[in-house]
Every structure is written in C-alpha cells, then in structure tokens.
XYZ file of C-alpha atoms in Angstrom:
568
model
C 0.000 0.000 0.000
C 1.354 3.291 -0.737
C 0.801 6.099 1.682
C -1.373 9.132 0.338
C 0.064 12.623 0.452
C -2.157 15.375 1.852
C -2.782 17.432 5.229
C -5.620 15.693 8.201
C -9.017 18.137 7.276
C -9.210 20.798 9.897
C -10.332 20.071 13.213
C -13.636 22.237 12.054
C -14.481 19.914 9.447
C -13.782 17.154 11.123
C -15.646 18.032 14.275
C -18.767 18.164 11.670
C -18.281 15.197 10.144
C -18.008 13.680 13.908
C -21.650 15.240 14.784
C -23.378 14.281 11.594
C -22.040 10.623 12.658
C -22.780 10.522 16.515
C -26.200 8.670 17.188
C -27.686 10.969 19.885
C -31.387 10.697 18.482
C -31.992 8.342 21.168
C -32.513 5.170 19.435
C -30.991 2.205 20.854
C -28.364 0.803 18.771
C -26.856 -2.145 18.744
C -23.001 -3.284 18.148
C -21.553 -5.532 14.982
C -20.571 -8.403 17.187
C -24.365 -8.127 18.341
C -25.682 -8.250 15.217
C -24.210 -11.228 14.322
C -25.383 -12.816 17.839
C -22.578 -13.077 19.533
C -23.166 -10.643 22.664
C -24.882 -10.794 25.348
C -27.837 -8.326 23.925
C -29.361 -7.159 27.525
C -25.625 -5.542 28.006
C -25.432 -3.734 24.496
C -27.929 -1.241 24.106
C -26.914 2.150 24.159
C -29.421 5.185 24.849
C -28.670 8.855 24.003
C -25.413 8.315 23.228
C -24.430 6.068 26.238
C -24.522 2.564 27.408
C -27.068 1.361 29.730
C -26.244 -0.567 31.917
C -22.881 0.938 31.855
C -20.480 -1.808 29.835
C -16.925 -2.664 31.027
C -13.809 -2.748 28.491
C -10.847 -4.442 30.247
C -7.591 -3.259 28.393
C -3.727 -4.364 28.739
C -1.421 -1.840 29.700
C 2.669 -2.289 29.886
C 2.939 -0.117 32.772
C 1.055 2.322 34.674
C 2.976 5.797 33.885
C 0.869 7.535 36.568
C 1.648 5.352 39.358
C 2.699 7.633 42.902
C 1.581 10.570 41.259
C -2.263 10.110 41.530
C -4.080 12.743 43.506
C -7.514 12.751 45.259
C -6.933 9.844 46.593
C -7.563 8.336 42.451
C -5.907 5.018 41.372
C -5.693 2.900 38.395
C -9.014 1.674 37.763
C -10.750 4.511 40.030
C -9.509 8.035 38.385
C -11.121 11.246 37.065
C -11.107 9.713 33.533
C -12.463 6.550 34.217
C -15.371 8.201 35.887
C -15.870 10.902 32.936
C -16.322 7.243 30.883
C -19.159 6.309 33.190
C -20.617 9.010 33.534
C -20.101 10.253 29.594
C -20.565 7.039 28.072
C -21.715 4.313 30.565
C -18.320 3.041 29.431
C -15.970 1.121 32.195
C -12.584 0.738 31.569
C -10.735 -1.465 33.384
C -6.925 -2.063 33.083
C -4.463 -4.777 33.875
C -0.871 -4.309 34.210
C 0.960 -6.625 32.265
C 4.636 -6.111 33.682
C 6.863 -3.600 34.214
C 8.603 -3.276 30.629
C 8.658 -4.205 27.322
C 10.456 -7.201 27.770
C 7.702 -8.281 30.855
C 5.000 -6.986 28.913
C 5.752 -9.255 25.858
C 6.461 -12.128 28.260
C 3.075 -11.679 29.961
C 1.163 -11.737 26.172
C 3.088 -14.689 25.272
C 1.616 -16.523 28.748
C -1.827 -15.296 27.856
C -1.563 -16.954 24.094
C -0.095 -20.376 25.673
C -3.475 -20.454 27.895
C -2.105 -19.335 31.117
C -4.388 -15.945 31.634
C -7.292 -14.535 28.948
C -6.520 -11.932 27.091
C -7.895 -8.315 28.015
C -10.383 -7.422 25.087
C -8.113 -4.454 24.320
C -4.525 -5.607 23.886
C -1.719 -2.673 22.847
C 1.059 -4.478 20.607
C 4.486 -3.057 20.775
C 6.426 -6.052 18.981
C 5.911 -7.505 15.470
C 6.617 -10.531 16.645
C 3.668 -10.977 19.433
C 1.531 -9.312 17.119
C 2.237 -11.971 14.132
C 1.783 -14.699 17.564
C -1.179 -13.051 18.561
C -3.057 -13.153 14.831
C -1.687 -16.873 14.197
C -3.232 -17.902 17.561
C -6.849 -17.307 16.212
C -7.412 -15.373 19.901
C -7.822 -11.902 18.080
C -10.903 -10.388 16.337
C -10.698 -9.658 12.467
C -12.240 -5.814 12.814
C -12.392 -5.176 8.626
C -16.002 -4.808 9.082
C -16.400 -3.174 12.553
C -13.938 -0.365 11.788
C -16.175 0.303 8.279
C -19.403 -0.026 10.649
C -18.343 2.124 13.503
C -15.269 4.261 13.128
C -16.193 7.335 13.709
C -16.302 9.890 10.424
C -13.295 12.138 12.301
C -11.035 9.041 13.251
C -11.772 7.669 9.323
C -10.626 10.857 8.195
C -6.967 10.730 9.983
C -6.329 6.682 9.353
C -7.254 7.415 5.839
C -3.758 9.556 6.173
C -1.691 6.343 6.788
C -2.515 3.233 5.009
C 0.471 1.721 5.489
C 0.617 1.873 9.463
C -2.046 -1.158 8.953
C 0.728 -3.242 7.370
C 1.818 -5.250 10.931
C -1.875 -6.427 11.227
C -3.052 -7.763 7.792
C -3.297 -11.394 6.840
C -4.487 -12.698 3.956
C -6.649 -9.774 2.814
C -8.304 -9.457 6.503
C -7.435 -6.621 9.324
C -6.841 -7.924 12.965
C -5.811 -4.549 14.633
C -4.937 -0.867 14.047
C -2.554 1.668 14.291
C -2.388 3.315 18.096
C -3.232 6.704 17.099
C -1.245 7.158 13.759
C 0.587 10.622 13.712
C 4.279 11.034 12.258
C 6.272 12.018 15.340
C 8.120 14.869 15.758
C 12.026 15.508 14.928
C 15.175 14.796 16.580
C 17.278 17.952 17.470
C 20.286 18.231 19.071
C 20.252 19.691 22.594
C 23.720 21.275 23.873
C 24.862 23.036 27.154
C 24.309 26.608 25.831
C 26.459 27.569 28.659
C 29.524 25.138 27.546
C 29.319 27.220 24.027
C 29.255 30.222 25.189
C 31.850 29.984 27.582
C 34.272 28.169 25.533
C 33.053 30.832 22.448
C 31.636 27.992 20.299
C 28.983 27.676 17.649
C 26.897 25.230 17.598
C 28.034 22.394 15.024
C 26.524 22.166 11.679
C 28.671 19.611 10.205
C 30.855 16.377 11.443
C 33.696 18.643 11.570
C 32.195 20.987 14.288
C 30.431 18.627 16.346
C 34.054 16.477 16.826
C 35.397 20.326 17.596
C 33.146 20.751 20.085
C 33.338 17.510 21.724
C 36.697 17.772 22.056
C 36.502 20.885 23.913
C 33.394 19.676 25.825
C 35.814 16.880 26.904
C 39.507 18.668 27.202
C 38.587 22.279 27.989
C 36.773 22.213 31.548
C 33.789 23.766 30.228
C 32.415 23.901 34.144
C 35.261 25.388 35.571
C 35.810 23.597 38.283
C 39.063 22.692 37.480
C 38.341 18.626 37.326
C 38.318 16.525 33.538
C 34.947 15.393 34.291
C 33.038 16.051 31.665
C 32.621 15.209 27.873
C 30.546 15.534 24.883
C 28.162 12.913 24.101
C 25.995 11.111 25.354
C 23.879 8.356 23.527
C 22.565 4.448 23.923
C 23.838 1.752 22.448
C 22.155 -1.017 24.321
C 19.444 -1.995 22.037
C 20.071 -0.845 18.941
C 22.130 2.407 17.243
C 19.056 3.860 16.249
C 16.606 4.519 19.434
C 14.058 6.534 17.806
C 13.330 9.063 20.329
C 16.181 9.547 22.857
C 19.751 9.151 23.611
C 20.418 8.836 19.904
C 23.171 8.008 17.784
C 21.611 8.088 14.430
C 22.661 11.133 13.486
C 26.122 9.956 13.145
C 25.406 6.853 11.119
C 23.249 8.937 9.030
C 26.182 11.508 8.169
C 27.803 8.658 5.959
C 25.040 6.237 5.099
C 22.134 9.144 4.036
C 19.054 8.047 4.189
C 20.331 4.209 4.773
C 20.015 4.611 8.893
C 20.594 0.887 10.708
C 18.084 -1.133 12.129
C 15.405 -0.072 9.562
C 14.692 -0.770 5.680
C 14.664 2.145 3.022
C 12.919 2.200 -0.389
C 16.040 2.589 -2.639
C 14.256 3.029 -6.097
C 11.444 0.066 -5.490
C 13.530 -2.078 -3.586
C 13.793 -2.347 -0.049
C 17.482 -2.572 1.774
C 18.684 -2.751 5.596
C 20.430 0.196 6.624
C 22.955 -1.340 8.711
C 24.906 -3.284 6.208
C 25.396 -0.307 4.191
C 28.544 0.830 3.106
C 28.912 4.114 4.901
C 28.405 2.523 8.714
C 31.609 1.308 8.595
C 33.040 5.347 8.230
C 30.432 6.042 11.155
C 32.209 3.072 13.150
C 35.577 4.813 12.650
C 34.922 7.845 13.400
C 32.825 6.807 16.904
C 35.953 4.519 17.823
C 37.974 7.292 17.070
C 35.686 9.423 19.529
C 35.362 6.511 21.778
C 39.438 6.583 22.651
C 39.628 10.066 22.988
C 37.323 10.013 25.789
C 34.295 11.941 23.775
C 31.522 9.319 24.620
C 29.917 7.844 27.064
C 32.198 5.228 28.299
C 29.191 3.076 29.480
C 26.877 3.706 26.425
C 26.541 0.217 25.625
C 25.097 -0.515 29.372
C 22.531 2.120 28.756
C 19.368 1.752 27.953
C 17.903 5.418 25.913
C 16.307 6.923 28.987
C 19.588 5.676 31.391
C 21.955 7.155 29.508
C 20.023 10.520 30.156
C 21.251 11.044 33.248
C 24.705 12.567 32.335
C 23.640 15.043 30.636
C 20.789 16.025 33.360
C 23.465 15.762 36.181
C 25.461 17.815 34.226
C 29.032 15.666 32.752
C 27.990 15.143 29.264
C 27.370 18.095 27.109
C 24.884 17.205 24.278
C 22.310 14.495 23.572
C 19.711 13.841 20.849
C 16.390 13.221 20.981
C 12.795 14.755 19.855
C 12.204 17.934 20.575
C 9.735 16.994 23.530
C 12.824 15.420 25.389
C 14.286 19.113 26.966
C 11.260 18.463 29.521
C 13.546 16.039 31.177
C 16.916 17.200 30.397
C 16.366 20.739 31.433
C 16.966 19.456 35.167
C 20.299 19.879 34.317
C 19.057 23.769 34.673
C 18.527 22.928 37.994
C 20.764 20.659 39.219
C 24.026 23.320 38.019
C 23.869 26.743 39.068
C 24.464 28.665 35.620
C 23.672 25.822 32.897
C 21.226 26.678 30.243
C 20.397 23.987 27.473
C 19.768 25.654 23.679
C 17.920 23.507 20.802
C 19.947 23.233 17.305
C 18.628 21.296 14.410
C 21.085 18.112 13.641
C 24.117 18.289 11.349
C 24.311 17.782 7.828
C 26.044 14.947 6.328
C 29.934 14.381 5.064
C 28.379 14.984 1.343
C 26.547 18.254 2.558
C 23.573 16.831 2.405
C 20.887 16.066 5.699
C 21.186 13.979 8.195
C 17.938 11.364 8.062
C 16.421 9.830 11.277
C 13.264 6.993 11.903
C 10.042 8.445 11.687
C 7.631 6.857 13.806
C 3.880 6.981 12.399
C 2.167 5.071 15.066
C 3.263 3.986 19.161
C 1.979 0.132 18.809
C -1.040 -1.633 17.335
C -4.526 -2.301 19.275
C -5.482 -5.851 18.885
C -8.628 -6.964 20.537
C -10.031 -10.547 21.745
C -11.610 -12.457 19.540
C -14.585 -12.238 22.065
C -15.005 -8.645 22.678
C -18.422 -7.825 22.255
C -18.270 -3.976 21.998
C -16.170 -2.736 19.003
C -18.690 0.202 18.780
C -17.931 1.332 22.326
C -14.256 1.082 21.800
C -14.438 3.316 18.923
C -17.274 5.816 21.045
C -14.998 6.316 23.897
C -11.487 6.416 21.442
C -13.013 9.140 19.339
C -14.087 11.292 22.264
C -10.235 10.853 23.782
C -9.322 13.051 20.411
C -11.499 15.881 21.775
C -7.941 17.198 23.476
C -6.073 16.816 20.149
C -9.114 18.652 18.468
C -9.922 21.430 21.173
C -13.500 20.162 21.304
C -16.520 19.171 23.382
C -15.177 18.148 27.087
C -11.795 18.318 26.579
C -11.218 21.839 24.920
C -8.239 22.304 26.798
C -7.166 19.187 28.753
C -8.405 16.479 29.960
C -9.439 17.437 33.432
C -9.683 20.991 35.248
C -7.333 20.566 38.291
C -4.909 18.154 36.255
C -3.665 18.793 33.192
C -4.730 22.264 32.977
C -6.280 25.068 35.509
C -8.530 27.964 35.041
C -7.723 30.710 37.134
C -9.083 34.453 37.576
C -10.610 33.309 34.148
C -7.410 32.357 32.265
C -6.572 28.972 31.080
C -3.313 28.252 33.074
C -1.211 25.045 32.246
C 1.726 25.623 34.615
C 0.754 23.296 37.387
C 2.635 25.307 40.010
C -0.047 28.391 39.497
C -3.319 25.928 39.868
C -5.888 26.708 42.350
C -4.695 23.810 43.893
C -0.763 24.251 42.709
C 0.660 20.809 42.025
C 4.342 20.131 41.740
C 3.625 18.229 38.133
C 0.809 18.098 35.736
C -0.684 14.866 36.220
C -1.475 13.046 32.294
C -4.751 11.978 32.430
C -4.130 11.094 28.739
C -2.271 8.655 30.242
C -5.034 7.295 32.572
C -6.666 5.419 29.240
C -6.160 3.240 25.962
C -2.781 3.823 25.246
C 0.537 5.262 26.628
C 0.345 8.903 25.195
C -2.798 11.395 24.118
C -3.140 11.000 20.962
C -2.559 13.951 18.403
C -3.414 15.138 15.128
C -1.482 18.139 14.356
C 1.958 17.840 12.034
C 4.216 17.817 15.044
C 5.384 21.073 16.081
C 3.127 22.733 13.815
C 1.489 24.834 16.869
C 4.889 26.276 18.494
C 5.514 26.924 14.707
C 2.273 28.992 14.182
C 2.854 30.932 17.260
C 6.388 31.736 15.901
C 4.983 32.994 12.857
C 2.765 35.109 14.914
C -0.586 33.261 15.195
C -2.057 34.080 18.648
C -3.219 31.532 21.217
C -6.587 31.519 20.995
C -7.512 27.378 21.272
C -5.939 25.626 23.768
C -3.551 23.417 22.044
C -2.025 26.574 21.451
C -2.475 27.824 25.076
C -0.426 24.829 25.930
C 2.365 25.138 22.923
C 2.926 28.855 24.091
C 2.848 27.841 28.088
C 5.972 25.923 27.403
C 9.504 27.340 27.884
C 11.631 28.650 24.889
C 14.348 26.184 24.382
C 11.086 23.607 24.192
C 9.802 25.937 21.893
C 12.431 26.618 19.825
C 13.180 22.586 19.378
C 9.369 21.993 18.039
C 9.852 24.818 15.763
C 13.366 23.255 14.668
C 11.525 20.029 14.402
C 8.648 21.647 12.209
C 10.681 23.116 9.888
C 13.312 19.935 9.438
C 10.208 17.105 9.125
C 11.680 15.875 5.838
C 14.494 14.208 7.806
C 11.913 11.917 9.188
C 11.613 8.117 7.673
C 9.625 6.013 8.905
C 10.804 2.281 8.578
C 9.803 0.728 5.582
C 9.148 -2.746 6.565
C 6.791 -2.828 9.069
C 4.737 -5.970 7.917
C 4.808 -9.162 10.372
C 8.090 -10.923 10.654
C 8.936 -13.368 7.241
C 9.831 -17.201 7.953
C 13.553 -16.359 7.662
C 13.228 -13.441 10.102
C 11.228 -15.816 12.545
C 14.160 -18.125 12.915
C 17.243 -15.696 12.200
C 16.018 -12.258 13.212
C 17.485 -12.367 16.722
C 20.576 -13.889 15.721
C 21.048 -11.435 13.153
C 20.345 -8.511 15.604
C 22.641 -10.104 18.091
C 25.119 -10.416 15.932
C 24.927 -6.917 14.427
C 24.830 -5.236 17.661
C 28.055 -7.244 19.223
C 30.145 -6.123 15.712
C 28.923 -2.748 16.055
C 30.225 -2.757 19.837
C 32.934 -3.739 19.636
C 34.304 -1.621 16.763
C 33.505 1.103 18.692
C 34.823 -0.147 21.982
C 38.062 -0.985 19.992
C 38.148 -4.329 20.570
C 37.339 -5.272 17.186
C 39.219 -3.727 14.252
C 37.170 -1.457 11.718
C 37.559 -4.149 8.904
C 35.128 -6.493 10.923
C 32.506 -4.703 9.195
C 32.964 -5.864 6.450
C 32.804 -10.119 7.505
C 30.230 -8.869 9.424
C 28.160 -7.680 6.059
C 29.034 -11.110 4.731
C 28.249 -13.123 7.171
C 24.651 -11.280 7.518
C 23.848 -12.336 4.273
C 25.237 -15.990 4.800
C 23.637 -16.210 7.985
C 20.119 -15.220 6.681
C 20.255 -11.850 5.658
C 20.360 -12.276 1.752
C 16.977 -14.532 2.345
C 15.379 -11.968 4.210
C 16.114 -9.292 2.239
C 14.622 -11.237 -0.600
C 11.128 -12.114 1.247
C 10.665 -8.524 2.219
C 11.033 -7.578 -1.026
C 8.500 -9.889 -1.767
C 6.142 -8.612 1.069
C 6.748 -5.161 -0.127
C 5.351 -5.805 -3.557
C 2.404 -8.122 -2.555
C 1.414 -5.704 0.393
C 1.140 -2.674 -2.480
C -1.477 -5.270 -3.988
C -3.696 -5.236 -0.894
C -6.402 -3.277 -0.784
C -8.191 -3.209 2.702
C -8.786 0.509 2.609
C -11.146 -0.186 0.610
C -12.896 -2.839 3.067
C -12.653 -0.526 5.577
C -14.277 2.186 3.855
C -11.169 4.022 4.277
C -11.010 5.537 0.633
C-alpha cells in the first residue's frame, strides 16, 4: 500500500463530520458483534449516546505511567477519567498491568496466548513478533467490518492519512488490529549546554567537523570550571540498537555517511527495499565513533545504557549534548537545575559528510490495538477512542485538557497550564491522557506545527495553542526546529509481520549486528570487521530476508483493505 500525500481536514471539518455521525437521536443501537449474535444483547444497548447498563472494556497496559503521582486519593481503575467514561458514556474501563517493561510486557502476552491468563479485550502491541503470535493464535478479532461499521467519520478521516501503518496487522486480505493513534512524530534535534558554548566561544556544530570540535573541547577544555576533567561531549545508547528513535540517539552519526540508509530499519532505494545497517557508509560512522570513543568523547558506558539511562549525564550535568525529539528538553532541562548557571539551547542536527541532511526513523504510530476475539463492543471502543481526540481537536469536554485541576487550571478566568499556578498548585501536571487506551494522548497536528504557528505570529486563541505557548523557549524553539526539518523523518519501511527467515534468524542477526557494532567502537574489534560482518549477515540469513521482504513489499502494495474498511 502506498501512503497518500495530503494534510488531516481541519479540526472544524472534522468536528462536523463527527456530529453528523454521533447517534444521539436516542434510538438504541446495537453493536456488529451483536448483530451477528454473539453478545450478550441485555448488556449492548446504548441510549442517548451512552450505554445502559454501563459496559466494562478491560484493556492491557505495559505499565502504569501515573503510578505515585495520583491525587484525590484516584488510582488505576478509580480516576477522574475513568469516571468521565461512566458518567459520559456508561463506558468502564478497566486495566491490567501486564509487567513492568517491554520485555515483561511481551512475556506476559506470550503466557496469555499459551493459555495461562485470557486476554484483556483491548490488547496494545508493541512487537511484530507478538503481534504476528497473537493473529496466528486465532485469539484476536478480524475488525475489517467493525472499523467500516463504527469508526467514527473524524477518526476515518486521519487513518485514511496512513494506510500503510495497517501493514503489521493484515493477513491474507483481513485486518486484525490498528494503528495506536497514527501521527508522524516529531524531529530529533540536538540539545547542547548553551552555557559550555558560550563559555568556551563555540557555535553550535553544523557539520561532522564541528560537532568532533566541540566535543573535544566539551571533553579537554573544563567547560564547568571547576578545574576537574569530568566532563565530555556525548551522550547516547547503544544497548538496544544504534538507532533509538526518540532519545539518547546516535543516528545522526550513522546517518552523516550512510544518508538516508540509517541501521536497524529498511529504506525504499528506487522500489527495492534494503537494511540500513549493512550499508557501506556505517563502517566510516564506526571509525569515526571509535575514534571518539578513545579520545574520551563518549559515554564510556553507552553500551550498558538503555535510551532513557543514559540521560542522566547530561541532566546531572558531565555530558554536554544528547539527541532526541524535541519533547525530550522536559527532562533534560533538570540539568538547569541541578548546576547553578547551565542553560540547554535547541539546534537542528548536522548535515552529512556529502553536505547533504542527516535522516532519522520516523515513527507513524506507538503500537497496534489488537482486541479478543470475544469482545463484544467494538462500537464502544471506537465511542470512547473518538471522544479521547477531543484534546487533540480542542472540542466538546476536553477543549483544553483532559481534566480541570490536572492537566490544565482555570484561574481568575485564564486557562493556566503551569501546574505550580493551579488553584490547587501541584508540583507536576498529572497526564490523564495517560489514565486510558494507550501510553500517550493521541494527536493530530503535524508535530510542532502549533509552536511553529505561534512563531509565525498566530495568537493563542484554542488551547492546544495555550499549551504550545505555556511551554519554555528552548522547548519551543526545538518543536519549531523540528517543524521546519520534518523531511528528515523516515519512517521504517518494513513494518509488515516478521517473514519465515526473520522468525528463525532475526534475533541472531540482531545479536550479531549489535556485538560487531560494539565492539568496533569499543576498539576491541578492528574497523575491517565490518565488512565479515556484512558477509556473514547475508550468509547467515540476511540475503533470504532481504529477498522475502522484497516480496512482502510488492504483494502488500497489492492489498487493498482501505477499501474494506471504507477508508477511501
């Protein structure tokens, strides 16, 4: 499937749309599953817009983001968001916890598919793997015909935007899940001790060249002044993979000699899909970060560090510059107040050795919903999902937030978001976005596009905007950055279920790429063990799977389940 080009509609059409689609006539309705007789009818009706009796949707949930930070005495399952769903919708949702991780997570789905616990009805997927497990299993619901049935007109409007974020959960012409709120994240920028640069009378680096200059004199040049050589200039993760996505990056480097060819993802080269990481230029990259490694420029624990671990340098104030989206100074600007005098500045990322950009992985979607094969209420799930995108649209109970007293404050009449200035000051805002379906509130605006409008002069009149110009300017400046540099942004081409070579090589593959790419860096290896690396990835698999997702590519542009869906 090819992705279609073109903007979301505005929120004001889409709002429209949404009311010319609600049932609020006050007929009972009743849901697909129901039709078909396989729910328990007494439970299904639904009355001016809301169940009655209320209905209860039990959902999965990796970890509970909100836990110790809960106020009026709210929990899990008992929170100002669940009871909005009661009360709104006479929709319950109830959540289980399923581990503290992704790895625990995964492990806990796994159990649930070999019999040990029943799946939740409403099951995020983070893993291609599980997901592939989880459709194979026969425990998950085809929903081709419930999302054409009861998608909402608004929510049809923005999946219409990304076909191909439907990819992981097709099989053999039918749908088993969809994208968790499918929005092209925001950029990667590069955020530097302001302080370090101005002190030491640096710019900040626009090439390879500058950046090693100013590592070096992050690293040699006591740019803290106490007199100590304890700091240096980057910090990134390489525990998991040399391309984290979102945080502690090292992309950027990779990217500077391979282009657009970034490892541990697939690029459409002309029609045909190749991995980055065997690419020729990675071995330059490798060089140049063991070169960096010995001079005492990186992290010396980097491969120990998981993306959000290897923050901590930089927050406590040894490690100069890190990488991530723009969203990320909301953590790292603790370093602000952890070291008298530091200041952290937003630059976009460097271009290339040829002059050209620097690329990083553009993530469209954060996971798949899958749902048990016996849910009964697909329409409810799509009633009370649709009404969670009221925050992203600035409309009907959640024009500004979620929850007055949480996320946002009114006070003397003003819309306040700063959660120290509430009626009822907190120390944090607390995410009630959080509180449901997924891990993040979902989103419909290009990312960055509001803190670019109000840079252009647009004034803050709905309250995504209120919140975009609440925020402080180096956060502002970085969305702006990552507005205007969205180009960069790839998302992974390959993100169908696993093929039968990746199924039984994958993880030997990774294992063995992430080991060569270690130890090169460490300088343990030498620099040429790229290259039997590249050869034995191919021996050991790699030419195979190349070739079957090739051939996924070019049967999956034959699929038409838009269509189906009534998504054209």
């Amino acid at each position: 499937m090819k992705k279609k080009t073109g903007m979301i509609l505005s929120a004001a059409v889409l709002a429209t749309s949404l009311l010319a689609g609600c049932n609020t006539s006050g007929n009972v309705t009743k849901s697909a599953s129901d039709a078909k007789g396989t729910t328990d009818t007494k439970n299904a009706a639904v009355k001016d817009g809301k169940y009655d009796p209320p209905i209860t949707i039990n959902i999965a949930k990796q970890q509970d983001e909100n836990a110790g930070k809960y106020i009026n005495g709210e929990s899990l399952n008992d929170n100002v968001l669940t009871r909005w769903g009661v009360k709104n919708l006479g929709i319950k949702v109830q959540t289980t916890l399923m581990g503290g991780d992704g790895g625990n997570y995964n492990t806990k789905l796994r159990l649930a598919l070999s019999g040990a616990d029943k799946l939740p009805d409403v099951i995020p997927v983070y893993d291609t793997a599980i997901m592939n497990d989880l459709i194979q299993s026969g425990q998950v619901k085809d929903i081709t015909d419930d999302i054409k049935a009861y998608m909402p007109p608004r929510l049809k409007e923005i999946y219409k935007q990304y076909p191909t974020a439907f990819n992981p959960v097709v099989q053999d012409g039918k749908v088993y899940g969809m994208a968790i709120a499918p929005n092209l994240t925001d950029g990667e920028v590069i955020l530097i001790r302001q302080d370090w640069l101005d002190k030491l009378k640096l710019k900040a680096p626009t090439n390879i060249e500058e950046f090693e200059q100013v590592l070096d004199a992050f690293t040699n040049k006591d740019p803290d002044g106490n007199g100590k050589n304890d700091t240096y200039g980057f910090t990134f993760s390489g525990k998991e993979s040399y391309n984290t996505g979102w945080v502690s990056d090292p992309v950027m480097i990779f990217s500077a000699y391979t282009g657009k060819n970034i490892p541990y993802q697939w690029y459409n080269d002309n029609g045909k899909l190749t991995y980055g990481s065997v690419a020729p230029g990675n071995k330059d990259a490798l060089a140049k970060l063991r070169d960096w490694f010995a001079k005492g420029y990186l992290n010396k624990e980097f491969a120990s560090k998981a993306a959000w671990d290897a923050i901590a340098d930089f927050t406590q104030g040894k490690a100069g510059i890190i990488i991530g989206r723009a969203w990320v100074y909301g953590t790292v600007m603790d370093v602000e107040k952890n070291v008298q005098g530091a200041k952290v500045g937003a630059y976009p990322t460097i271009k290339g050795v040829t002059g050209d950009k620097t690329y990083q992985n553009g993530q469209q979607n954060d996971g798949v919903f899958v749902f048990n094969k016996d849910f009964k209420y697909m329409e409810g799930f799509f009633k009370y999902y649709d009404r969670l995108y009221d925050a992203a649209f600035g409309t009907g109970d959640f024009k500004y937030g979620y929850a007055q007293g949480y996320d946002y404050d009114i006070v003397d009449g003003k819309v306040v978001f700063d959660p120290k200035k509430f009626n009822k000051p907190l120390e944090n805002i607390i995410g009630v976005g959080k509180m449901s379906f997924a891990k993040n509130t979902p989103s419909v605006s290009v990312a960055g596009k509001p803190f670019y409008d109000l840079a252009q002069g647009v004034k803050p009149e709905t309250g995504e905007l209120m919140r975009a110009a609440s925020e402080a300017q180096t956060m502002k400046d970085g969305f702006v950055i990552s507005y205007e540099n969205r180009d960069v942004l790839l998302p992974n081409a390959f993100n169908g279920p696993p093929t039968k070579t990746m199924q039984s090589n994958w993880a030997q593959l990774q294992t063995m790429e992430m080991e060569t790419y270690t130890k090169i860096i460490y300088g343990k290896d030498p620099v040429s063990s790229f290259d039997d690396f590249v050869k034995q990835w191919n021996d050991k698999g790699g030419a195979k799977i190349t070739q079957e997702v090739n051939e996924w590519y070019s049967n999956a542009s034959k699929v038409d389940v838009m269509s189906k869906m009534g998504l054209k």
